[in-house]
Amino acid sequence: MDGLPTPLRCLSECHPAEMFTDDGVDTVTSLEQKKVERSIEEVISVYKQIHSLPQPTLLRDQHYQYLKKGLRHLSDAYECLDASRPWLCFWILHSLELLEEPIPSAVASDVCQFLARCQSPTGGFAGGPGQHAHLAPTYAAVNALCIIGTDEAYSVIDREKLLDFLWSVKQPDGSFVMHVGGEVDVRSAYCAASVATLTNILTPKLFEDTTTWILRCQNWEGGLSGVPGLEAHGGYTFCGTAALVILGKEHMLDLKALLRWVVSRQMRFEGGFQGRCNKLVDGCYSFWQAGLLPLLHRALFKEGESELSRQRWMFEQRALQEYILLCCQNPTGGLLDKPGKSRDFYHTCYCLSGLSIAQHFGNMDLHHELILGKEENRLAPTHPVYNICPDKVSQALQHFHRLPVPGDDRQPDIASAYGPADPGNSRNQKDLPWCCDDTLSSGAKKAETCH
Ligand SMILES: [Zn+2]
């Protein structure tokens, strides 16, 4: 077999045995599941007829053209995302960095100026100029500016006011609302923790009781829900877990239950992930679910788990790549949820992010690549906590750690009433070979020492 590509899992004789069986009872869910499987069967059969060699190709150039156009012009279909414009900047810029396509400096500067107009006079970023600040576009704007990574980009962020904004959405129970007067869910804790670490404004007081609140979101299924007591969901599980990683408290989750839940979300026939139990496969969960595996690998390693692989994450990396490359690419560029759906920038960003996670294990010191198809399919690695490229994370941390943490006397100091900080925070994270978190540990350490 030397020189020949490894046969695809979806072309093997035993693959149809992975199809769903409904035990003779039709339900709306089971019928939908069968419909999706039939559409995927069709895609595989067409692929088999056209290609003699099992070498799925990433349509690099088509994706690049689609993304490049989106940076300058959006069709009317995006009108409904008028309150998510920093998200469009992030989805497109992150997709471009994964494809290792440079952003022309004039475009980068225009994006900086646009995001500056989205920044609220009271701190944080809004979905568009003149709108109210909200944690989701704040996360997207900070990530987009860190991807651009120029002094112009960094200087857009008003860190003092950003900290004011984070305090304005912090709740007494440790949770955060998405915007003043808005809803609480675990996304907000992640968005707040992510922007606070990247820009070096994270203070222990700001995240007091946040760990306890997030831990309440882990339910009997093993995954996390948006708020305590609801159904486990991929997006919320990623947000809650990544927030705990930033706060140095992920070991307080039931890690084994979380692992069991997330690996069970990879679909047996499709190869991609579903967001919740009994739901359909969707390309965007390639990141929200598969992105949990690097976080879990690292957390279990810290706990002294001896059986961990030093080459592979604990999911079927090849099967996910097959799903993304065969079922989620629009032939004219852009990626999508599942066959039959249309492309958009959100799915393009998260399918590519998931593909990157499936291609890269570890970091610089211990790095294994598993690239399905030709070498040209290789994407840049992504940081599993922030979902921007690891060098952009370290560059941002280096830049902002030269600046002082803004004084945090906004709330009375009640930390002492709760006793000393959890010792988990002071664990030595240096000898963790498979996380891109040399940068992260320095950020966490800085946060511990600031008062
Ligand atoms: Zn989706």
CSV table of C-alpha atoms and ligand atoms in Angstrom, one decimal:
chain,number,residue,atom,x,y,z
A,1,MET,CA,0.0,0.0,0.0
A,2,ASP,CA,3.1,2.2,0.0
A,3,GLY,CA,2.4,5.5,-1.7
A,4,LEU,CA,-1.3,4.9,-1.7
A,5,PRO,CA,-3.6,7.0,0.5
A,6,THR,CA,-5.3,5.1,3.5
A,7,PRO,CA,-8.8,3.9,2.5
A,8,LEU,CA,-11.6,6.1,3.7
A,9,ARG,CA,-13.6,4.9,6.6
A,10,CYS,CA,-16.8,5.9,4.8
A,11,LEU,CA,-15.9,3.7,1.8
A,12,SER,CA,-15.3,0.6,3.8
A,13,GLU,CA,-17.7,-2.4,3.6
A,14,CYS,CA,-18.7,-2.2,7.2
A,15,HIS,CA,-19.6,1.5,7.2
A,16,PRO,CA,-23.4,1.0,6.4
A,17,ALA,CA,-23.6,-1.1,9.6
A,18,GLU,CA,-23.1,2.2,11.5
A,19,MET,CA,-26.4,3.5,10.2
A,20,PHE,CA,-29.2,4.3,12.7
A,21,THR,CA,-31.7,1.6,13.7
A,22,ASP,CA,-35.0,2.7,15.0
A,23,ASP,CA,-36.2,-0.7,16.4
A,24,GLY,CA,-39.2,-0.4,14.1
A,25,VAL,CA,-40.6,2.7,15.8
A,26,ASP,CA,-40.7,5.8,13.6
A,27,THR,CA,-40.5,9.2,15.3
A,28,VAL,CA,-40.0,12.7,13.9
A,29,THR,CA,-36.4,12.5,15.2
A,30,SER,CA,-35.7,9.0,13.7
A,31,LEU,CA,-37.1,10.0,10.3
A,32,GLU,CA,-35.0,13.1,10.2
A,33,GLN,CA,-31.9,11.1,11.2
A,34,LYS,CA,-32.6,8.6,8.4
A,35,LYS,CA,-33.0,11.4,5.9
A,36,VAL,CA,-29.7,12.9,6.8
A,37,GLU,CA,-28.0,9.5,6.5
A,38,ARG,CA,-29.5,8.9,3.1
A,39,SER,CA,-28.2,12.3,1.9
A,40,ILE,CA,-24.7,11.4,3.2
A,41,GLU,CA,-24.9,8.0,1.5
A,42,GLU,CA,-25.7,9.8,-1.7
A,43,VAL,CA,-22.7,12.1,-1.3
A,44,ILE,CA,-20.4,9.2,-0.6
A,45,SER,CA,-21.7,7.2,-3.6
A,46,VAL,CA,-21.2,10.2,-6.0
A,47,TYR,CA,-17.7,10.7,-4.6
A,48,LYS,CA,-16.9,7.0,-5.2
A,49,GLN,CA,-18.1,7.3,-8.9
A,50,ILE,CA,-15.9,10.4,-9.6
A,51,HIS,CA,-12.7,9.6,-7.7
A,52,SER,CA,-10.6,6.6,-8.1
A,53,LEU,CA,-8.3,7.5,-5.2
A,54,PRO,CA,-9.7,8.3,-1.8
A,55,GLN,CA,-8.1,11.7,-1.5
A,56,PRO,CA,-10.7,14.3,-0.4
A,57,THR,CA,-9.5,17.8,-1.2
A,58,LEU,CA,-9.9,21.0,0.8
A,59,LEU,CA,-11.2,23.6,-1.7
A,60,ARG,CA,-8.7,26.1,-0.5
A,61,ASP,CA,-8.9,28.6,-3.3
A,62,GLN,CA,-12.7,28.5,-3.5
A,63,HIS,CA,-12.9,29.2,0.3
A,64,TYR,CA,-10.4,32.0,0.0
A,65,GLN,CA,-12.3,33.7,-2.8
A,66,TYR,CA,-15.6,33.4,-0.8
A,67,LEU,CA,-14.0,34.8,2.4
A,68,LYS,CA,-12.2,37.6,0.6
A,69,LYS,CA,-15.4,38.8,-1.0
A,70,GLY,CA,-17.2,38.7,2.3
A,71,LEU,CA,-14.7,41.1,3.9
A,72,ARG,CA,-15.7,43.8,1.4
A,73,HIS,CA,-19.2,43.0,0.5
A,74,LEU,CA,-22.1,41.0,2.1
A,75,SER,CA,-25.2,40.0,0.3
A,76,ASP,CA,-28.7,41.0,1.5
A,77,ALA,CA,-29.0,37.6,3.2
A,78,TYR,CA,-26.7,38.9,5.9
A,79,GLU,CA,-29.1,41.8,6.8
A,80,CYS,CA,-30.3,39.7,9.8
A,81,LEU,CA,-26.8,39.7,11.1
A,82,ASP,CA,-26.6,43.5,11.4
A,83,ALA,CA,-26.3,43.1,15.1
A,84,SER,CA,-23.4,40.6,14.7
A,85,ARG,CA,-21.0,42.5,12.5
A,86,PRO,CA,-17.9,41.9,14.7
A,87,TRP,CA,-18.7,38.2,14.5
A,88,LEU,CA,-18.5,38.4,10.7
A,89,CYS,CA,-15.1,40.0,11.0
A,90,PHE,CA,-13.9,37.2,13.4
A,91,TRP,CA,-15.4,34.3,11.4
A,92,ILE,CA,-13.8,35.6,8.2
A,93,LEU,CA,-10.4,36.6,9.7
A,94,HIS,CA,-10.0,33.4,11.6
A,95,SER,CA,-10.9,31.3,8.5
A,96,LEU,CA,-8.3,33.2,6.6
A,97,GLU,CA,-5.6,32.6,9.2
A,98,LEU,CA,-6.4,28.9,9.3
A,99,LEU,CA,-5.9,28.9,5.5
A,100,GLU,CA,-2.7,30.8,6.1
A,101,GLU,CA,-3.9,33.6,3.8
A,102,PRO,CA,-2.5,37.0,4.8
A,103,ILE,CA,-4.8,39.9,5.4
A,104,PRO,CA,-3.8,42.9,3.3
A,105,SER,CA,-2.8,45.7,5.6
A,106,ALA,CA,-5.3,48.2,4.2
A,107,VAL,CA,-8.1,45.7,4.9
A,108,ALA,CA,-6.8,45.1,8.4
A,109,SER,CA,-6.8,48.8,9.1
A,110,ASP,CA,-10.3,49.2,7.8
A,111,VAL,CA,-11.5,46.4,10.1
A,112,CYS,CA,-9.8,48.1,13.0
A,113,GLN,CA,-11.5,51.3,12.2
A,114,PHE,CA,-14.9,49.6,11.8
A,115,LEU,CA,-14.5,47.7,15.2
A,116,ALA,CA,-13.5,51.0,16.9
A,117,ARG,CA,-16.9,52.3,15.7
A,118,CYS,CA,-18.6,49.3,17.3
A,119,GLN,CA,-16.9,50.0,20.7
A,120,SER,CA,-19.4,51.5,23.1
A,121,PRO,CA,-18.5,54.7,24.9
A,122,THR,CA,-19.2,52.9,28.2
A,123,GLY,CA,-16.9,49.9,27.3
A,124,GLY,CA,-17.2,46.6,25.4
A,125,PHE,CA,-18.3,46.2,21.8
A,126,ALA,CA,-21.7,46.2,20.2
A,127,GLY,CA,-23.0,44.3,17.3
A,128,GLY,CA,-22.7,47.4,15.1
A,129,PRO,CA,-22.0,51.1,15.4
A,130,GLY,CA,-24.4,52.9,17.7
A,131,GLN,CA,-25.8,49.7,19.3
A,132,HIS,CA,-25.5,48.6,22.9
A,133,ALA,CA,-22.4,46.7,24.1
A,134,HIS,CA,-22.9,42.9,24.4
A,135,LEU,CA,-20.5,40.2,25.5
A,136,ALA,CA,-20.8,38.1,22.3
A,137,PRO,CA,-19.6,40.8,19.8
A,138,THR,CA,-17.1,41.9,22.5
A,139,TYR,CA,-15.5,38.4,22.3
A,140,ALA,CA,-15.6,38.5,18.5
A,141,ALA,CA,-14.1,42.0,18.3
A,142,VAL,CA,-11.3,41.2,20.7
A,143,ASN,CA,-10.5,38.0,18.9
A,144,ALA,CA,-10.6,39.7,15.5
A,145,LEU,CA,-8.3,42.5,16.7
A,146,CYS,CA,-5.9,39.9,18.2
A,147,ILE,CA,-5.8,38.0,14.8
A,148,ILE,CA,-4.9,41.3,13.1
A,149,GLY,CA,-2.3,41.7,15.9
A,150,THR,CA,-1.0,45.2,14.9
A,151,ASP,CA,-0.5,48.1,17.3
A,152,GLU,CA,-3.3,49.8,15.6
A,153,ALA,CA,-5.5,46.8,16.4
A,154,TYR,CA,-4.5,46.5,20.0
A,155,SER,CA,-4.9,50.2,20.6
A,156,VAL,CA,-8.6,50.0,19.6
A,157,ILE,CA,-9.4,48.2,22.8
A,158,ASP,CA,-10.2,50.6,25.7
A,159,ARG,CA,-9.1,48.2,28.6
A,160,GLU,CA,-10.3,50.4,31.5
A,161,LYS,CA,-13.7,50.7,30.0
A,162,LEU,CA,-13.8,47.0,29.0
A,163,LEU,CA,-13.3,46.2,32.6
A,164,ASP,CA,-16.1,48.6,33.5
A,165,PHE,CA,-18.4,46.8,31.0
A,166,LEU,CA,-17.5,43.4,32.4
A,167,TRP,CA,-18.4,44.6,35.9
A,168,SER,CA,-21.7,46.0,34.6
A,169,VAL,CA,-22.7,42.5,33.4
A,170,LYS,CA,-21.4,40.5,36.4
A,171,GLN,CA,-24.1,39.1,38.6
A,172,PRO,CA,-24.0,38.5,42.4
A,173,ASP,CA,-24.1,34.7,42.0
A,174,GLY,CA,-20.9,34.7,39.8
A,175,SER,CA,-22.7,34.5,36.4
A,176,PHE,CA,-22.7,37.2,33.8
A,177,VAL,CA,-25.6,38.6,31.7
A,178,MET,CA,-24.9,38.9,28.0
A,179,HIS,CA,-25.7,42.6,28.1
A,180,VAL,CA,-27.1,45.1,30.6
A,181,GLY,CA,-30.7,43.9,31.3
A,182,GLY,CA,-30.1,40.8,29.2
A,183,GLU,CA,-30.1,37.0,29.7
A,184,VAL,CA,-27.6,34.9,31.7
A,185,ASP,CA,-26.0,31.9,30.2
A,186,VAL,CA,-22.6,30.2,30.2
A,187,ARG,CA,-21.5,31.8,26.9
A,188,SER,CA,-21.2,35.1,28.8
A,189,ALA,CA,-18.7,33.6,31.4
A,190,TYR,CA,-16.5,32.3,28.5
A,191,CYS,CA,-16.7,35.6,26.5
A,192,ALA,CA,-15.8,37.6,29.6
A,193,ALA,CA,-13.0,35.3,30.7
A,194,SER,CA,-11.6,35.1,27.2
A,195,VAL,CA,-11.4,38.9,26.6
A,196,ALA,CA,-10.2,39.5,30.1
A,197,THR,CA,-7.2,37.2,29.8
A,198,LEU,CA,-6.3,38.2,26.3
A,199,THR,CA,-6.2,41.9,27.2
A,200,ASN,CA,-4.8,41.4,30.7
A,201,ILE,CA,-7.6,42.8,32.8
A,202,LEU,CA,-8.6,39.5,34.5
A,203,THR,CA,-8.8,40.0,38.2
A,204,PRO,CA,-9.8,37.3,40.7
A,205,LYS,CA,-12.5,39.6,42.1
A,206,LEU,CA,-14.2,39.9,38.7
A,207,PHE,CA,-14.6,36.1,38.5
A,208,GLU,CA,-15.5,35.5,42.1
A,209,ASP,CA,-18.1,32.7,42.3
A,210,THR,CA,-18.0,32.2,38.5
A,211,THR,CA,-16.5,28.8,38.9
A,212,THR,CA,-19.2,27.6,41.3
A,213,TRP,CA,-21.9,28.9,38.9
A,214,ILE,CA,-20.4,27.2,35.8
A,215,LEU,CA,-20.0,23.9,37.7
A,216,ARG,CA,-23.7,23.9,38.4
A,217,CYS,CA,-24.3,23.8,34.6
A,218,GLN,CA,-22.8,20.3,34.3
A,219,ASN,CA,-25.8,17.9,34.5
A,220,TRP,CA,-26.4,14.2,34.8
A,221,GLU,CA,-25.6,13.7,31.1
A,222,GLY,CA,-22.0,14.9,31.7
A,223,GLY,CA,-22.1,17.9,29.4
A,224,LEU,CA,-23.0,21.5,30.3
A,225,SER,CA,-26.2,23.4,29.7
A,226,GLY,CA,-26.7,27.1,29.2
A,227,VAL,CA,-27.9,27.6,32.7
A,228,PRO,CA,-28.1,25.1,35.6
A,229,GLY,CA,-30.8,22.5,35.1
A,230,LEU,CA,-31.2,22.4,31.3
A,231,GLU,CA,-30.1,19.9,28.6
A,232,ALA,CA,-26.4,19.5,27.9
A,233,HIS,CA,-25.4,21.2,24.7
A,234,GLY,CA,-22.1,21.4,22.7
A,235,GLY,CA,-21.8,25.1,22.4
A,236,TYR,CA,-22.5,25.7,26.1
A,237,THR,CA,-20.3,22.8,27.1
A,238,PHE,CA,-17.3,24.3,25.2
A,239,CYS,CA,-17.9,27.7,26.6
A,240,GLY,CA,-18.2,26.5,30.2
A,241,THR,CA,-15.2,24.2,30.0
A,242,ALA,CA,-13.0,26.7,28.2
A,243,ALA,CA,-13.9,29.4,30.8
A,244,LEU,CA,-12.9,27.0,33.6
A,245,VAL,CA,-9.6,26.3,31.8
A,246,ILE,CA,-8.9,30.1,31.7
A,247,LEU,CA,-9.8,30.3,35.4
A,248,GLY,CA,-7.6,27.3,36.2
A,249,LYS,CA,-10.6,25.3,37.7
A,250,GLU,CA,-11.4,22.7,35.0
A,251,HIS,CA,-10.4,19.9,37.3
A,252,MET,CA,-13.5,20.6,39.4
A,253,LEU,CA,-15.7,19.3,36.6
A,254,ASP,CA,-16.6,15.6,36.5
A,255,LEU,CA,-14.1,15.1,33.6
A,256,LYS,CA,-14.8,11.5,32.9
A,257,ALA,CA,-18.5,12.1,32.6
A,258,LEU,CA,-17.8,15.1,30.3
A,259,LEU,CA,-15.5,12.9,28.2
A,260,ARG,CA,-18.1,10.1,27.9
A,261,TRP,CA,-20.8,12.7,26.9
A,262,VAL,CA,-18.7,14.5,24.2
A,263,VAL,CA,-17.3,11.4,22.5
A,264,SER,CA,-20.8,10.0,22.3
A,265,ARG,CA,-21.8,13.0,20.3
A,266,GLN,CA,-19.6,12.0,17.4
A,267,MET,CA,-22.0,10.3,14.9
A,268,ARG,CA,-21.3,6.7,14.0
A,269,PHE,CA,-22.3,6.9,10.4
A,270,GLU,CA,-21.7,10.6,9.6
A,271,GLY,CA,-18.4,11.1,11.4
A,272,GLY,CA,-19.3,14.6,12.3
A,273,PHE,CA,-20.7,15.7,15.7
A,274,GLN,CA,-24.2,16.5,16.9
A,275,GLY,CA,-24.8,19.3,19.4
A,276,ARG,CA,-27.1,17.4,21.7
A,277,CYS,CA,-28.3,13.8,22.3
A,278,ASN,CA,-30.7,12.7,19.5
A,279,LYS,CA,-30.0,15.7,17.3
A,280,LEU,CA,-28.6,15.7,13.8
A,281,VAL,CA,-25.0,16.1,12.8
A,282,ASP,CA,-23.9,19.7,12.1
A,283,GLY,CA,-20.6,20.9,10.8
A,284,CYS,CA,-20.2,23.8,13.3
A,285,TYR,CA,-20.0,21.2,16.2
A,286,SER,CA,-16.8,20.0,14.6
A,287,PHE,CA,-15.3,22.8,16.7
A,288,TRP,CA,-17.7,23.2,19.7
A,289,GLN,CA,-17.5,19.4,20.4
A,290,ALA,CA,-14.1,18.3,19.0
A,291,GLY,CA,-12.5,21.4,20.5
A,292,LEU,CA,-13.4,20.0,23.9
A,293,LEU,CA,-11.0,17.1,23.5
A,294,PRO,CA,-7.8,19.1,23.7
A,295,LEU,CA,-9.1,20.8,26.8
A,296,LEU,CA,-10.0,17.4,28.3
A,297,HIS,CA,-6.8,15.8,27.3
A,298,ARG,CA,-4.9,18.5,29.1
A,299,ALA,CA,-7.2,18.5,32.2
A,300,LEU,CA,-6.9,14.7,32.5
A,301,PHE,CA,-3.1,14.9,32.1
A,302,LYS,CA,-3.0,17.4,34.9
A,303,GLU,CA,-5.0,15.0,37.1
A,304,GLY,CA,-2.3,12.4,36.6
A,305,GLU,CA,-4.2,10.2,34.1
A,306,SER,CA,-1.6,7.7,32.8
A,307,GLU,CA,-3.5,6.1,29.9
A,308,LEU,CA,-3.6,9.2,27.7
A,309,SER,CA,-2.3,9.0,24.1
A,310,ARG,CA,0.6,11.2,23.2
A,311,GLN,CA,-0.4,11.1,19.5
A,312,ARG,CA,-4.2,11.3,19.2
A,313,TRP,CA,-7.1,13.1,20.8
A,314,MET,CA,-9.9,10.9,22.1
A,315,PHE,CA,-12.2,11.1,19.1
A,316,GLU,CA,-12.1,9.7,15.5
A,317,GLN,CA,-10.0,12.5,13.9
A,318,ARG,CA,-10.1,10.9,10.5
A,319,ALA,CA,-13.9,10.4,10.5
A,320,LEU,CA,-14.4,14.1,11.3
A,321,GLN,CA,-12.1,15.1,8.5
A,322,GLU,CA,-14.0,12.9,6.1
A,323,TYR,CA,-17.3,14.5,7.1
A,324,ILE,CA,-16.0,18.0,6.7
A,325,LEU,CA,-14.2,17.5,3.4
A,326,LEU,CA,-16.9,15.3,1.8
A,327,CYS,CA,-20.1,16.7,3.2
A,328,CYS,CA,-19.6,20.3,4.3
A,329,GLN,CA,-17.9,22.0,1.4
A,330,ASN,CA,-19.7,24.1,-1.1
A,331,PRO,CA,-18.0,23.5,-4.5
A,332,THR,CA,-17.9,27.3,-5.1
A,333,GLY,CA,-16.4,28.0,-1.6
A,334,GLY,CA,-17.6,28.3,2.0
A,335,LEU,CA,-18.6,25.5,4.3
A,336,LEU,CA,-21.9,24.3,5.7
A,337,ASP,CA,-23.9,22.4,8.4
A,338,LYS,CA,-24.8,19.3,6.4
A,339,PRO,CA,-25.5,18.3,2.7
A,340,GLY,CA,-28.4,20.3,1.3
A,341,LYS,CA,-27.8,23.4,3.6
A,342,SER,CA,-26.3,26.6,2.3
A,343,ARG,CA,-22.9,28.0,3.2
A,344,ASP,CA,-22.3,30.8,5.6
A,345,PHE,CA,-19.4,32.4,7.3
A,346,TYR,CA,-20.3,31.0,10.7
A,347,HIS,CA,-20.1,27.4,9.5
A,348,THR,CA,-17.1,28.2,7.4
A,349,CYS,CA,-15.2,29.4,10.5
A,350,TYR,CA,-16.3,26.5,12.7
A,351,CYS,CA,-15.9,23.7,10.1
A,352,LEU,CA,-12.4,24.9,9.4
A,353,SER,CA,-11.6,25.3,13.1
A,354,GLY,CA,-12.8,21.7,13.7
A,355,LEU,CA,-10.8,20.5,10.8
A,356,SER,CA,-7.7,22.1,12.3
A,357,ILE,CA,-8.4,20.4,15.7
A,358,ALA,CA,-8.7,17.1,13.9
A,359,GLN,CA,-5.5,17.6,12.0
A,360,HIS,CA,-3.2,18.7,14.9
A,361,PHE,CA,-2.5,17.0,18.1
A,362,GLY,CA,-0.4,18.9,20.7
A,363,ASN,CA,1.8,21.9,20.3
A,364,MET,CA,5.4,22.8,19.4
A,365,ASP,CA,7.0,20.3,21.8
A,366,LEU,CA,4.8,17.3,21.1
A,367,HIS,CA,3.0,17.8,17.9
A,368,HIS,CA,1.4,15.1,15.7
A,369,GLU,CA,-0.4,15.8,12.5
A,370,LEU,CA,-3.0,13.6,10.9
A,371,ILE,CA,-3.9,15.1,7.6
A,372,LEU,CA,-6.5,13.3,5.6
A,373,GLY,CA,-5.9,13.6,1.8
A,374,LYS,CA,-3.0,15.6,0.4
A,375,GLU,CA,-0.6,17.8,2.4
A,376,GLU,CA,-2.3,20.9,0.8
A,377,ASN,CA,-5.3,20.1,3.0
A,378,ARG,CA,-3.3,21.1,6.1
A,379,LEU,CA,-4.6,24.1,8.0
A,380,ALA,CA,-2.8,26.2,10.6
A,381,PRO,CA,-3.3,24.9,14.2
A,382,THR,CA,-5.9,26.8,16.3
A,383,HIS,CA,-5.7,27.5,20.1
A,384,PRO,CA,-8.3,25.3,21.7
A,385,VAL,CA,-9.3,27.9,24.3
A,386,TYR,CA,-9.6,31.1,22.3
A,387,ASN,CA,-10.0,29.6,18.8
A,388,ILE,CA,-7.4,31.9,17.2
A,389,CYS,CA,-4.0,30.8,16.1
A,390,PRO,CA,-1.6,30.1,19.0
A,391,ASP,CA,1.0,32.6,17.9
A,392,LYS,CA,-1.7,35.4,17.8
A,393,VAL,CA,-2.6,34.4,21.4
A,394,SER,CA,1.0,34.7,22.6
A,395,GLN,CA,1.5,37.9,20.7
A,396,ALA,CA,-1.6,39.5,22.3
A,397,LEU,CA,-0.6,38.3,25.8
A,398,GLN,CA,2.9,39.6,25.4
A,399,HIS,CA,1.6,43.0,24.2
A,400,PHE,CA,-1.1,43.4,26.9
A,401,HIS,CA,1.1,42.0,29.8
A,402,ARG,CA,3.4,44.9,29.3
A,403,LEU,CA,0.5,47.2,30.4
A,404,PRO,CA,-0.7,47.3,34.0
A,405,VAL,CA,-3.9,45.6,35.0
A,406,PRO,CA,-6.4,48.4,35.5
A,407,GLY,CA,-7.2,49.1,39.2
A,408,ASP,CA,-10.0,46.9,40.3
A,409,ASP,CA,-11.7,48.8,43.2
A,410,ARG,CA,-15.1,48.7,41.6
A,411,GLN,CA,-16.6,46.2,44.1
A,412,PRO,CA,-15.9,45.9,47.8
A,413,ASP,CA,-13.2,43.3,48.5
A,414,ILE,CA,-15.2,40.3,49.8
A,415,ALA,CA,-12.6,37.8,48.6
A,416,SER,CA,-11.2,37.3,52.1
A,417,ALA,CA,-14.6,36.2,53.4
A,418,TYR,CA,-14.4,33.1,51.2
A,419,GLY,CA,-11.0,32.0,52.4
A,420,PRO,CA,-7.8,31.5,50.3
A,421,ALA,CA,-8.0,30.9,46.5
A,422,ASP,CA,-8.3,27.3,45.3
A,423,PRO,CA,-4.8,25.8,45.1
A,424,GLY,CA,-5.7,24.3,41.7
A,425,ASN,CA,-4.8,27.7,40.2
A,426,SER,CA,-1.2,27.4,41.3
A,427,ARG,CA,-0.5,24.0,39.6
A,428,ASN,CA,2.5,24.0,37.4
A,429,GLN,CA,1.2,24.0,33.9
A,430,LYS,CA,4.7,24.1,32.3
A,431,ASP,CA,5.1,20.3,31.8
A,432,LEU,CA,1.9,19.8,29.8
A,433,PRO,CA,3.1,18.8,26.4
A,434,TRP,CA,-0.2,18.9,24.4
A,435,CYS,CA,-1.7,22.2,25.1
A,436,CYS,CA,-0.9,25.4,23.4
A,437,ASP,CA,-0.9,27.0,26.7
A,438,ASP,CA,2.6,28.2,27.6
A,439,THR,CA,1.0,31.5,27.0
A,440,LEU,CA,-2.1,30.6,28.9
A,441,SER,CA,-0.2,29.7,32.1
A,442,SER,CA,1.7,33.0,32.1
A,443,GLY,CA,-1.7,34.8,31.8
A,444,ALA,CA,-3.2,32.8,34.6
A,445,LYS,CA,-0.2,33.4,36.8
A,446,LYS,CA,-0.4,37.1,36.2
A,447,ALA,CA,-4.0,37.1,37.2
A,448,GLU,CA,-3.3,35.4,40.5
A,449,THR,CA,-0.8,38.0,41.6
A,450,CYS,CA,-2.9,41.1,40.7
A,451,HIS,CA,-4.9,42.7,43.4
B,1,ZN,ZN,-24.4,24.6,12.8
